[in-house]
Amino acid sequence: MYSQMQYSKRLRELFPEVILHAEDLLLLETFQIKYLPDRVAQKEFATLLCTSPVVHRFLITKYPPIDSFLTRILEENSTVGDEDLIEEQCQEALWEIADLIIFNKNPELFDALNKIKWDISEISSITSLEGKVVADVGAGSGRIAFLVAPFAQTVFAVEPVTRFRTFMKEKAVREGVNNLYVMDGTLDSIPLPDQSLDVLITSNAIGWNISDELRELERVIKSGGHAIHLLQSDMQNENPFHEVMISSSWNYSCFQDGDDLKMKLRYYKTT
Ligand SMILES: C[S@@+](CC[C@H](N)C(=O)[O-])C[C@H]1O[C@@H](n2cnc3c(N)ncnc32)[C@H](O)[C@@H]1O
């Protein structure tokens, strides 16, 4: 009945308390709307656009290049008549991209997920953080940034989603963390000077634009500094960038822990 769903089932399991509405898409930021062509279930998303002209107009106004993609999926997918089926398809359309919505709508629920956890020793066994200038890029709710802050001299938490940045700023005040600075930015455009970091860490965040990202993060790391990428999955996916990262072009080493059901990968290199 539905086009191939990659994420909706898993996201429904991860966030059982969340109820999604079409209007939640009005929370999306421009850079997230750019991701939609690669992420949406097209048939179901076309149904959602038909039932919610406000969302359709919002997406085009916020990011005009999406217009041709939305026009095409509307042309290629005929709408269903049955009301229950329409509602079911709209829900599937939303849940397939629920991570993007929940980042903006419920950052505290994302932060509370205990399925994704790292211990400080999994980072400090690669390099000491004592007295170091560290960045967590694609920081989300700041799980890694707050984990490393007690050990580092300074931590920059770089994150493009506004609600996540607000969440981190409020948490830093609440918890008296005064060496953590929250910044807007993306992995392929990091708002830090050349060679300014001792350690750059990402956690389940690379891969939106892999080559530009790997190049950009090496720009901001000092010579002799460290790049560390943490990846954790309980979706039995392999890292699609594994070959690129360990290739002679990028030269990452990889530690692998866990099993097929909960795989933890740590990529690291000295720059
Ligand atoms: C799966 S979350 C991981 C968040 C956090 N690192 C963690 O481990 O909890 C992915 C994060 O990457 C951010 N993101 C999306 N596109 C990005 C980009 N181009 N550059 C950097 N971060 C990005 C998202 O907003 C989100 O916060």
PDB file of C-alpha atoms and ligand atoms in Angstrom:
ATOM      1  CA  MET A   1       0.000   0.000   0.000  1.00  0.00           C
ATOM      2  CA  TYR A   2       2.820   2.420   0.821  1.00  0.00           C
ATOM      3  CA  SER A   3       6.020   3.265  -0.921  1.00  0.00           C
ATOM      4  CA  GLN A   4       9.151   1.873   0.738  1.00  0.00           C
ATOM      5  CA  MET A   5       9.494   3.333   4.261  1.00  0.00           C
ATOM      6  CA  GLN A   6      12.957   3.539   5.725  1.00  0.00           C
ATOM      7  CA  TYR A   7      12.505   5.368   8.974  1.00  0.00           C
ATOM      8  CA  SER A   8       8.859   5.677   9.991  1.00  0.00           C
ATOM      9  CA  LYS A   9       8.567   2.387  11.885  1.00  0.00           C
ATOM     10  CA  ARG A  10      11.761   2.955  13.859  1.00  0.00           C
ATOM     11  CA  LEU A  11      10.906   6.593  14.633  1.00  0.00           C
ATOM     12  CA  ARG A  12       7.416   5.631  15.872  1.00  0.00           C
ATOM     13  CA  GLU A  13       9.077   3.131  18.227  1.00  0.00           C
ATOM     14  CA  LEU A  14      11.619   5.677  19.464  1.00  0.00           C
ATOM     15  CA  PHE A  15       9.060   8.427  20.131  1.00  0.00           C
ATOM     16  CA  PRO A  16       5.804   6.673  21.118  1.00  0.00           C
ATOM     17  CA  GLU A  17       4.520   9.734  23.021  1.00  0.00           C
ATOM     18  CA  VAL A  18       4.739  12.090  20.013  1.00  0.00           C
ATOM     19  CA  ILE A  19       1.669  13.059  17.993  1.00  0.00           C
ATOM     20  CA  LEU A  20       2.426  14.654  14.638  1.00  0.00           C
ATOM     21  CA  HIS A  21       0.301  17.077  12.622  1.00  0.00           C
ATOM     22  CA  ALA A  22       0.853  18.360   9.081  1.00  0.00           C
ATOM     23  CA  GLU A  23       1.327  21.862  10.531  1.00  0.00           C
ATOM     24  CA  ASP A  24       4.425  20.626  12.390  1.00  0.00           C
ATOM     25  CA  LEU A  25       6.160  20.913   9.017  1.00  0.00           C
ATOM     26  CA  LEU A  26       5.919  24.695   9.465  1.00  0.00           C
ATOM     27  CA  LEU A  27       8.718  24.261  12.041  1.00  0.00           C
ATOM     28  CA  LEU A  28      11.222  23.102   9.424  1.00  0.00           C
ATOM     29  CA  GLU A  29      14.231  25.284   8.765  1.00  0.00           C
ATOM     30  CA  THR A  30      15.427  26.056   5.235  1.00  0.00           C
ATOM     31  CA  PHE A  31      18.380  23.651   5.351  1.00  0.00           C
ATOM     32  CA  GLN A  32      16.012  20.851   6.444  1.00  0.00           C
ATOM     33  CA  ILE A  33      13.594  21.561   3.582  1.00  0.00           C
ATOM     34  CA  LYS A  34      16.563  21.059   1.233  1.00  0.00           C
ATOM     35  CA  TYR A  35      16.842  17.465   2.554  1.00  0.00           C
ATOM     36  CA  LEU A  36      13.202  16.596   1.764  1.00  0.00           C
ATOM     37  CA  PRO A  37      13.662  15.306  -1.820  1.00  0.00           C
ATOM     38  CA  ASP A  38      16.053  12.633  -0.502  1.00  0.00           C
ATOM     39  CA  ARG A  39      13.957  11.819   2.525  1.00  0.00           C
ATOM     40  CA  VAL A  40      10.215  11.919   1.870  1.00  0.00           C
ATOM     41  CA  ALA A  41       7.988   9.001   0.901  1.00  0.00           C
ATOM     42  CA  GLN A  42       6.792  10.644  -2.321  1.00  0.00           C
ATOM     43  CA  LYS A  43       3.297   9.186  -2.696  1.00  0.00           C
ATOM     44  CA  GLU A  44       2.388   9.848   0.935  1.00  0.00           C
ATOM     45  CA  PHE A  45       3.974  13.290   0.911  1.00  0.00           C
ATOM     46  CA  ALA A  46       1.984  14.212  -2.218  1.00  0.00           C
ATOM     47  CA  THR A  47      -1.211  13.280  -0.347  1.00  0.00           C
ATOM     48  CA  LEU A  48      -0.147  15.462   2.586  1.00  0.00           C
ATOM     49  CA  LEU A  49       0.519  18.428   0.274  1.00  0.00           C
ATOM     50  CA  CYS A  50      -2.965  18.078  -1.251  1.00  0.00           C
ATOM     51  CA  THR A  51      -4.594  18.115   2.161  1.00  0.00           C
ATOM     52  CA  SER A  52      -2.478  20.971   3.502  1.00  0.00           C
ATOM     53  CA  PRO A  53      -2.028  23.874   1.052  1.00  0.00           C
ATOM     54  CA  VAL A  54      -0.571  25.949   3.914  1.00  0.00           C
ATOM     55  CA  VAL A  55       2.335  23.516   4.239  1.00  0.00           C
ATOM     56  CA  HIS A  56       2.784  23.385   0.444  1.00  0.00           C
ATOM     57  CA  ARG A  57       2.991  27.180   0.200  1.00  0.00           C
ATOM     58  CA  PHE A  58       5.264  27.440   3.269  1.00  0.00           C
ATOM     59  CA  LEU A  59       7.814  25.001   1.840  1.00  0.00           C
ATOM     60  CA  ILE A  60       7.993  26.829  -1.500  1.00  0.00           C
ATOM     61  CA  THR A  61       8.183  30.259   0.130  1.00  0.00           C
ATOM     62  CA  LYS A  62      10.915  29.222   2.522  1.00  0.00           C
ATOM     63  CA  TYR A  63      12.973  27.323  -0.077  1.00  0.00           C
ATOM     64  CA  PRO A  64      11.835  28.144  -3.664  1.00  0.00           C
ATOM     65  CA  PRO A  65      14.010  25.479  -5.406  1.00  0.00           C
ATOM     66  CA  ILE A  66      11.802  22.771  -3.805  1.00  0.00           C
ATOM     67  CA  ASP A  67       8.898  23.842  -6.050  1.00  0.00           C
ATOM     68  CA  SER A  68       9.887  21.644  -9.020  1.00  0.00           C
ATOM     69  CA  PHE A  69      10.227  18.554  -6.805  1.00  0.00           C
ATOM     70  CA  LEU A  70       6.845  19.127  -5.142  1.00  0.00           C
ATOM     71  CA  THR A  71       5.168  19.805  -8.510  1.00  0.00           C
ATOM     72  CA  ARG A  72       6.600  16.572  -9.905  1.00  0.00           C
ATOM     73  CA  ILE A  73       5.478  14.338  -7.028  1.00  0.00           C
ATOM     74  CA  LEU A  74       2.002  15.894  -7.173  1.00  0.00           C
ATOM     75  CA  GLU A  75       1.806  15.152 -10.907  1.00  0.00           C
ATOM     76  CA  GLU A  76       3.063  11.590 -10.526  1.00  0.00           C
ATOM     77  CA  ASN A  77       0.866  10.572  -7.601  1.00  0.00           C
ATOM     78  CA  SER A  78      -2.892  10.571  -7.810  1.00  0.00           C
ATOM     79  CA  THR A  79      -4.679  11.312  -4.549  1.00  0.00           C
ATOM     80  CA  VAL A  80      -6.792   8.725  -2.810  1.00  0.00           C
ATOM     81  CA  GLY A  81     -10.449   9.474  -2.042  1.00  0.00           C
ATOM     82  CA  ASP A  82     -11.020   7.565   1.176  1.00  0.00           C
ATOM     83  CA  GLU A  83     -10.671   9.823   4.248  1.00  0.00           C
ATOM     84  CA  ASP A  84      -9.160   7.174   6.526  1.00  0.00           C
ATOM     85  CA  LEU A  85      -6.603   6.240   3.901  1.00  0.00           C
ATOM     86  CA  ILE A  86      -5.710   9.915   3.379  1.00  0.00           C
ATOM     87  CA  GLU A  87      -5.122  10.337   7.128  1.00  0.00           C
ATOM     88  CA  GLU A  88      -3.045   7.150   7.248  1.00  0.00           C
ATOM     89  CA  GLN A  89      -0.904   8.336   4.327  1.00  0.00           C
ATOM     90  CA  CYS A  90      -0.415  11.783   5.904  1.00  0.00           C
ATOM     91  CA  GLN A  91       0.763  10.139   9.126  1.00  0.00           C
ATOM     92  CA  GLU A  92       3.205   7.948   7.207  1.00  0.00           C
ATOM     93  CA  ALA A  93       4.492  11.015   5.349  1.00  0.00           C
ATOM     94  CA  LEU A  94       5.141  12.758   8.668  1.00  0.00           C
ATOM     95  CA  TRP A  95       6.678   9.802  10.491  1.00  0.00           C
ATOM     96  CA  GLU A  96       9.090   9.097   7.630  1.00  0.00           C
ATOM     97  CA  ILE A  97      10.719  12.478   8.394  1.00  0.00           C
ATOM     98  CA  ALA A  98       9.769  12.627  12.084  1.00  0.00           C
ATOM     99  CA  ASP A  99      13.394  13.078  13.175  1.00  0.00           C
ATOM    100  CA  LEU A 100      13.573  16.410  11.315  1.00  0.00           C
ATOM    101  CA  ILE A 101      10.311  17.523  12.924  1.00  0.00           C
ATOM    102  CA  ILE A 102      11.157  16.329  16.449  1.00  0.00           C
ATOM    103  CA  PHE A 103      14.520  18.184  16.393  1.00  0.00           C
ATOM    104  CA  ASN A 104      12.428  21.389  16.189  1.00  0.00           C
ATOM    105  CA  LYS A 105       9.327  20.355  18.098  1.00  0.00           C
ATOM    106  CA  ASN A 106      10.566  18.231  20.999  1.00  0.00           C
ATOM    107  CA  PRO A 107      14.336  18.677  21.475  1.00  0.00           C
ATOM    108  CA  GLU A 108      13.964  17.431  25.066  1.00  0.00           C
ATOM    109  CA  LEU A 109      12.610  14.065  23.865  1.00  0.00           C
ATOM    110  CA  PHE A 110      15.551  13.660  21.498  1.00  0.00           C
ATOM    111  CA  ASP A 111      17.902  14.545  24.363  1.00  0.00           C
ATOM    112  CA  ALA A 112      16.281  11.959  26.624  1.00  0.00           C
ATOM    113  CA  LEU A 113      16.736   9.077  24.184  1.00  0.00           C
ATOM    114  CA  ASN A 114      18.901   6.656  26.082  1.00  0.00           C
ATOM    115  CA  LYS A 115      19.487   4.347  23.154  1.00  0.00           C
ATOM    116  CA  ILE A 116      22.314   6.565  21.936  1.00  0.00           C
ATOM    117  CA  LYS A 117      24.918   6.856  24.671  1.00  0.00           C
ATOM    118  CA  TRP A 118      28.647   7.405  24.722  1.00  0.00           C
ATOM    119  CA  ASP A 119      30.994   7.185  27.666  1.00  0.00           C
ATOM    120  CA  ILE A 120      33.728   9.813  28.077  1.00  0.00           C
ATOM    121  CA  SER A 121      36.342   7.013  28.031  1.00  0.00           C
ATOM    122  CA  GLU A 122      35.332   6.172  24.441  1.00  0.00           C
ATOM    123  CA  ILE A 123      36.599   9.642  23.480  1.00  0.00           C
ATOM    124  CA  SER A 124      39.445  10.176  25.959  1.00  0.00           C
ATOM    125  CA  SER A 125      40.974   6.806  25.016  1.00  0.00           C
ATOM    126  CA  ILE A 126      41.569   8.335  21.558  1.00  0.00           C
ATOM    127  CA  THR A 127      42.983  11.607  22.861  1.00  0.00           C
ATOM    128  CA  SER A 128      43.087  13.427  26.190  1.00  0.00           C
ATOM    129  CA  LEU A 129      40.722  16.402  26.393  1.00  0.00           C
ATOM    130  CA  GLU A 130      42.521  18.086  29.279  1.00  0.00           C
ATOM    131  CA  GLY A 131      43.058  21.783  28.498  1.00  0.00           C
ATOM    132  CA  LYS A 132      41.893  21.309  24.891  1.00  0.00           C
ATOM    133  CA  VAL A 133      39.724  23.433  22.614  1.00  0.00           C
ATOM    134  CA  VAL A 134      37.021  21.075  21.357  1.00  0.00           C
ATOM    135  CA  ALA A 135      34.037  21.377  19.005  1.00  0.00           C
ATOM    136  CA  ASP A 136      30.978  19.156  18.750  1.00  0.00           C
ATOM    137  CA  VAL A 137      29.573  19.780  15.267  1.00  0.00           C
ATOM    138  CA  GLY A 138      26.000  18.757  14.458  1.00  0.00           C
ATOM    139  CA  ALA A 139      25.673  18.893  18.234  1.00  0.00           C
ATOM    140  CA  GLY A 140      21.892  18.389  18.410  1.00  0.00           C
ATOM    141  CA  SER A 141      20.826  18.738  22.045  1.00  0.00           C
ATOM    142  CA  GLY A 142      24.506  18.775  23.031  1.00  0.00           C
ATOM    143  CA  ARG A 143      24.913  15.289  24.410  1.00  0.00           C
ATOM    144  CA  ILE A 144      28.583  15.093  23.407  1.00  0.00           C
ATOM    145  CA  ALA A 145      29.260  18.792  24.091  1.00  0.00           C
ATOM    146  CA  PHE A 146      28.001  18.449  27.687  1.00  0.00           C
ATOM    147  CA  LEU A 147      29.817  15.124  28.111  1.00  0.00           C
ATOM    148  CA  VAL A 148      33.203  16.635  27.202  1.00  0.00           C
ATOM    149  CA  ALA A 149      32.762  20.101  28.792  1.00  0.00           C
ATOM    150  CA  PRO A 150      33.971  19.077  32.313  1.00  0.00           C
ATOM    151  CA  PHE A 151      37.262  17.843  30.820  1.00  0.00           C
ATOM    152  CA  ALA A 152      38.031  20.392  28.090  1.00  0.00           C
ATOM    153  CA  GLN A 153      39.163  23.997  28.321  1.00  0.00           C
ATOM    154  CA  THR A 154      36.533  25.279  25.844  1.00  0.00           C
ATOM    155  CA  VAL A 155      33.761  23.565  23.898  1.00  0.00           C
ATOM    156  CA  PHE A 156      32.024  24.968  20.809  1.00  0.00           C
ATOM    157  CA  ALA A 157      28.672  23.292  20.113  1.00  0.00           C
ATOM    158  CA  VAL A 158      27.855  23.949  16.446  1.00  0.00           C
ATOM    159  CA  GLU A 159      24.283  23.138  15.394  1.00  0.00           C
ATOM    160  CA  PRO A 160      21.997  24.443  12.596  1.00  0.00           C
ATOM    161  CA  VAL A 161      18.606  23.823  14.311  1.00  0.00           C
ATOM    162  CA  THR A 162      17.533  26.897  16.298  1.00  0.00           C
ATOM    163  CA  ARG A 163      15.501  24.961  18.892  1.00  0.00           C
ATOM    164  CA  PHE A 164      18.479  22.717  19.650  1.00  0.00           C
ATOM    165  CA  ARG A 165      20.703  25.780  20.103  1.00  0.00           C
ATOM    166  CA  THR A 166      18.174  27.306  22.510  1.00  0.00           C
ATOM    167  CA  PHE A 167      17.953  23.972  24.360  1.00  0.00           C
ATOM    168  CA  MET A 168      21.747  23.853  24.804  1.00  0.00           C
ATOM    169  CA  LYS A 169      22.026  27.497  25.897  1.00  0.00           C
ATOM    170  CA  GLU A 170      19.312  27.017  28.514  1.00  0.00           C
ATOM    171  CA  LYS A 171      20.855  23.768  29.745  1.00  0.00           C
ATOM    172  CA  ALA A 172      24.297  25.391  30.043  1.00  0.00           C
ATOM    173  CA  VAL A 173      22.831  28.179  32.207  1.00  0.00           C
ATOM    174  CA  ARG A 174      20.772  25.726  34.279  1.00  0.00           C
ATOM    175  CA  GLU A 175      23.761  23.469  34.934  1.00  0.00           C
ATOM    176  CA  GLY A 176      26.347  26.242  35.342  1.00  0.00           C
ATOM    177  CA  VAL A 177      28.451  25.030  32.405  1.00  0.00           C
ATOM    178  CA  ASN A 178      30.434  28.128  31.533  1.00  0.00           C
ATOM    179  CA  ASN A 179      32.995  26.849  29.025  1.00  0.00           C
ATOM    180  CA  LEU A 180      30.427  25.787  26.397  1.00  0.00           C
ATOM    181  CA  TYR A 181      29.601  28.162  23.530  1.00  0.00           C
ATOM    182  CA  VAL A 182      26.665  27.430  21.225  1.00  0.00           C
ATOM    183  CA  MET A 183      26.960  28.473  17.571  1.00  0.00           C
ATOM    184  CA  ASP A 184      24.920  28.275  14.373  1.00  0.00           C
ATOM    185  CA  GLY A 185      26.685  26.368  11.602  1.00  0.00           C
ATOM    186  CA  THR A 186      26.881  23.244   9.503  1.00  0.00           C
ATOM    187  CA  LEU A 187      29.567  20.661   8.930  1.00  0.00           C
ATOM    188  CA  ASP A 188      30.421  22.079   5.523  1.00  0.00           C
ATOM    189  CA  SER A 189      30.503  25.646   6.859  1.00  0.00           C
ATOM    190  CA  ILE A 190      31.926  25.720  10.389  1.00  0.00           C
ATOM    191  CA  PRO A 191      31.987  29.219  11.903  1.00  0.00           C
ATOM    192  CA  LEU A 192      35.505  28.870  13.340  1.00  0.00           C
ATOM    193  CA  PRO A 193      38.906  30.089  12.119  1.00  0.00           C
ATOM    194  CA  ASP A 194      41.478  27.870  10.403  1.00  0.00           C
ATOM    195  CA  GLN A 195      43.497  25.646  12.762  1.00  0.00           C
ATOM    196  CA  SER A 196      41.594  26.734  15.863  1.00  0.00           C
ATOM    197  CA  LEU A 197      40.632  23.367  17.397  1.00  0.00           C
ATOM    198  CA  ASP A 198      42.533  20.621  19.161  1.00  0.00           C
ATOM    199  CA  VAL A 199      39.688  18.125  18.788  1.00  0.00           C
ATOM    200  CA  LEU A 200      36.593  18.088  16.577  1.00  0.00           C
ATOM    201  CA  ILE A 201      33.914  15.519  17.382  1.00  0.00           C
ATOM    202  CA  THR A 202      30.746  14.573  15.543  1.00  0.00           C
ATOM    203  CA  SER A 203      28.160  12.092  16.722  1.00  0.00           C
ATOM    204  CA  ASN A 204      25.694  10.638  14.218  1.00  0.00           C
ATOM    205  CA  ALA A 205      26.005  13.879  12.307  1.00  0.00           C
ATOM    206  CA  ILE A 206      28.296  13.535   9.288  1.00  0.00           C
ATOM    207  CA  GLY A 207      27.171  12.570   5.828  1.00  0.00           C
ATOM    208  CA  TRP A 208      24.904  15.312   4.554  1.00  0.00           C
ATOM    209  CA  ASN A 209      27.643  16.350   2.137  1.00  0.00           C
ATOM    210  CA  ILE A 210      30.534  14.065   3.043  1.00  0.00           C
ATOM    211  CA  SER A 211      33.554  15.264   1.011  1.00  0.00           C
ATOM    212  CA  ASP A 212      32.948  18.956   1.677  1.00  0.00           C
ATOM    213  CA  GLU A 213      32.393  18.169   5.360  1.00  0.00           C
ATOM    214  CA  LEU A 214      35.615  16.156   5.773  1.00  0.00           C
ATOM    215  CA  ARG A 215      37.554  18.927   4.010  1.00  0.00           C
ATOM    216  CA  GLU A 216      35.950  21.703   6.060  1.00  0.00           C
ATOM    217  CA  LEU A 217      36.549  20.059   9.400  1.00  0.00           C
ATOM    218  CA  GLU A 218      40.231  19.560   8.598  1.00  0.00           C
ATOM    219  CA  ARG A 219      40.445  23.301   7.945  1.00  0.00           C
ATOM    220  CA  VAL A 220      39.452  24.121  11.528  1.00  0.00           C
ATOM    221  CA  ILE A 221      41.583  21.478  13.293  1.00  0.00           C
ATOM    222  CA  LYS A 222      45.169  22.363  14.268  1.00  0.00           C
ATOM    223  CA  SER A 223      47.930  20.331  12.745  1.00  0.00           C
ATOM    224  CA  GLY A 224      48.446  17.392  15.125  1.00  0.00           C
ATOM    225  CA  GLY A 225      44.861  17.719  16.396  1.00  0.00           C
ATOM    226  CA  HIS A 226      42.176  15.042  16.237  1.00  0.00           C
ATOM    227  CA  ALA A 227      38.981  14.415  14.288  1.00  0.00           C
ATOM    228  CA  ILE A 228      36.634  11.898  15.897  1.00  0.00           C
ATOM    229  CA  HIS A 229      33.347  10.704  14.409  1.00  0.00           C
ATOM    230  CA  LEU A 230      31.027   8.636  16.570  1.00  0.00           C
ATOM    231  CA  LEU A 231      28.332   6.609  14.866  1.00  0.00           C
ATOM    232  CA  GLN A 232      25.813   4.479  16.635  1.00  0.00           C
ATOM    233  CA  SER A 233      22.986   2.560  15.142  1.00  0.00           C
ATOM    234  CA  ASP A 234      20.432   0.035  16.237  1.00  0.00           C
ATOM    235  CA  MET A 235      18.956  -0.031  12.749  1.00  0.00           C
ATOM    236  CA  GLN A 236      21.489  -2.529  11.390  1.00  0.00           C
ATOM    237  CA  ASN A 237      22.603   0.013   8.800  1.00  0.00           C
ATOM    238  CA  GLU A 238      26.181   0.077   7.837  1.00  0.00           C
ATOM    239  CA  ASN A 239      27.941   3.406   7.656  1.00  0.00           C
ATOM    240  CA  PRO A 240      27.521   4.307   3.952  1.00  0.00           C
ATOM    241  CA  PHE A 241      30.690   6.434   4.169  1.00  0.00           C
ATOM    242  CA  HIS A 242      32.928   3.741   5.678  1.00  0.00           C
ATOM    243  CA  GLU A 243      34.953   3.125   2.500  1.00  0.00           C
ATOM    244  CA  VAL A 244      35.404   6.842   1.851  1.00  0.00           C
ATOM    245  CA  MET A 245      36.571   7.502   5.410  1.00  0.00           C
ATOM    246  CA  ILE A 246      39.132   4.702   5.599  1.00  0.00           C
ATOM    247  CA  SER A 247      40.361   5.363   2.028  1.00  0.00           C
ATOM    248  CA  SER A 248      43.826   6.832   1.472  1.00  0.00           C
ATOM    249  CA  SER A 249      42.156  10.165   0.660  1.00  0.00           C
ATOM    250  CA  TRP A 250      40.920  10.586   4.248  1.00  0.00           C
ATOM    251  CA  ASN A 251      42.868   7.994   6.210  1.00  0.00           C
ATOM    252  CA  TYR A 252      40.553   7.409   9.154  1.00  0.00           C
ATOM    253  CA  SER A 253      41.042   4.460  11.479  1.00  0.00           C
ATOM    254  CA  CYS A 254      37.936   2.740  12.768  1.00  0.00           C
ATOM    255  CA  PHE A 255      37.097   1.042  16.078  1.00  0.00           C
ATOM    256  CA  GLN A 256      34.025  -1.114  15.992  1.00  0.00           C
ATOM    257  CA  ASP A 257      32.165  -2.303  19.118  1.00  0.00           C
ATOM    258  CA  GLY A 258      28.840  -3.952  19.768  1.00  0.00           C
ATOM    259  CA  ASP A 259      26.864  -6.331  17.615  1.00  0.00           C
ATOM    260  CA  ASP A 260      24.489  -6.148  14.657  1.00  0.00           C
ATOM    261  CA  LEU A 261      21.674  -4.946  16.895  1.00  0.00           C
ATOM    262  CA  LYS A 262      23.620  -2.085  18.444  1.00  0.00           C
ATOM    263  CA  MET A 263      26.697  -1.114  16.494  1.00  0.00           C
ATOM    264  CA  LYS A 264      29.096   1.529  17.754  1.00  0.00           C
ATOM    265  CA  LEU A 265      31.688   2.881  15.346  1.00  0.00           C
ATOM    266  CA  ARG A 266      34.433   5.370  16.191  1.00  0.00           C
ATOM    267  CA  TYR A 267      36.397   6.894  13.314  1.00  0.00           C
ATOM    268  CA  TYR A 268      39.438   8.947  14.232  1.00  0.00           C
ATOM    269  CA  LYS A 269      42.530  10.503  12.750  1.00  0.00           C
ATOM    270  CA  THR A 270      45.344  12.845  13.684  1.00  0.00           C
ATOM    271  CA  THR A 271      45.363  15.771  11.281  1.00  0.00           C
TER     272      THR A 271
HETATM  273  C1  LIG B   1      21.070  12.470  14.657  1.00  0.00           C
HETATM  274  S1  LIG B   1      21.297  14.104  15.220  1.00  0.00           S
HETATM  275  C2  LIG B   1      22.709  13.892  16.262  1.00  0.00           C
HETATM  276  C3  LIG B   1      22.821  14.969  17.282  1.00  0.00           C
HETATM  277  C4  LIG B   1      23.962  14.821  18.293  1.00  0.00           C
HETATM  278  N1  LIG B   1      25.245  14.886  17.657  1.00  0.00           N
HETATM  279  C5  LIG B   1      23.811  13.546  19.091  1.00  0.00           C
HETATM  280  O1  LIG B   1      24.623  12.631  18.919  1.00  0.00           O
HETATM  281  O2  LIG B   1      22.900  13.464  19.917  1.00  0.00           O
HETATM  282  C6  LIG B   1      21.963  14.908  13.778  1.00  0.00           C
HETATM  283  C7  LIG B   1      22.230  16.380  14.006  1.00  0.00           C
HETATM  284  O3  LIG B   1      22.888  16.929  12.874  1.00  0.00           O
HETATM  285  C8  LIG B   1      22.318  18.190  12.605  1.00  0.00           C
HETATM  286  N2  LIG B   1      22.556  18.543  11.195  1.00  0.00           N
HETATM  287  C9  LIG B   1      21.749  18.429  10.136  1.00  0.00           C
HETATM  288  N3  LIG B   1      22.362  18.853   9.023  1.00  0.00           N
HETATM  289  C10 LIG B   1      23.586  19.241   9.393  1.00  0.00           C
HETATM  290  C11 LIG B   1      24.697  19.777   8.710  1.00  0.00           C
HETATM  291  N4  LIG B   1      24.671  19.975   7.387  1.00  0.00           N
HETATM  292  N5  LIG B   1      25.809  20.078   9.412  1.00  0.00           N
HETATM  293  C12 LIG B   1      25.854  19.850  10.747  1.00  0.00           C
HETATM  294  N6  LIG B   1      24.835  19.328  11.448  1.00  0.00           N
HETATM  295  C13 LIG B   1      23.724  19.036  10.785  1.00  0.00           C
HETATM  296  C14 LIG B   1      20.857  18.005  12.934  1.00  0.00           C
HETATM  297  O4  LIG B   1      20.207  19.237  13.111  1.00  0.00           O
HETATM  298  C15 LIG B   1      20.963  17.186  14.203  1.00  0.00           C
HETATM  299  O5  LIG B   1      21.111  17.994  15.321  1.00  0.00           O
END
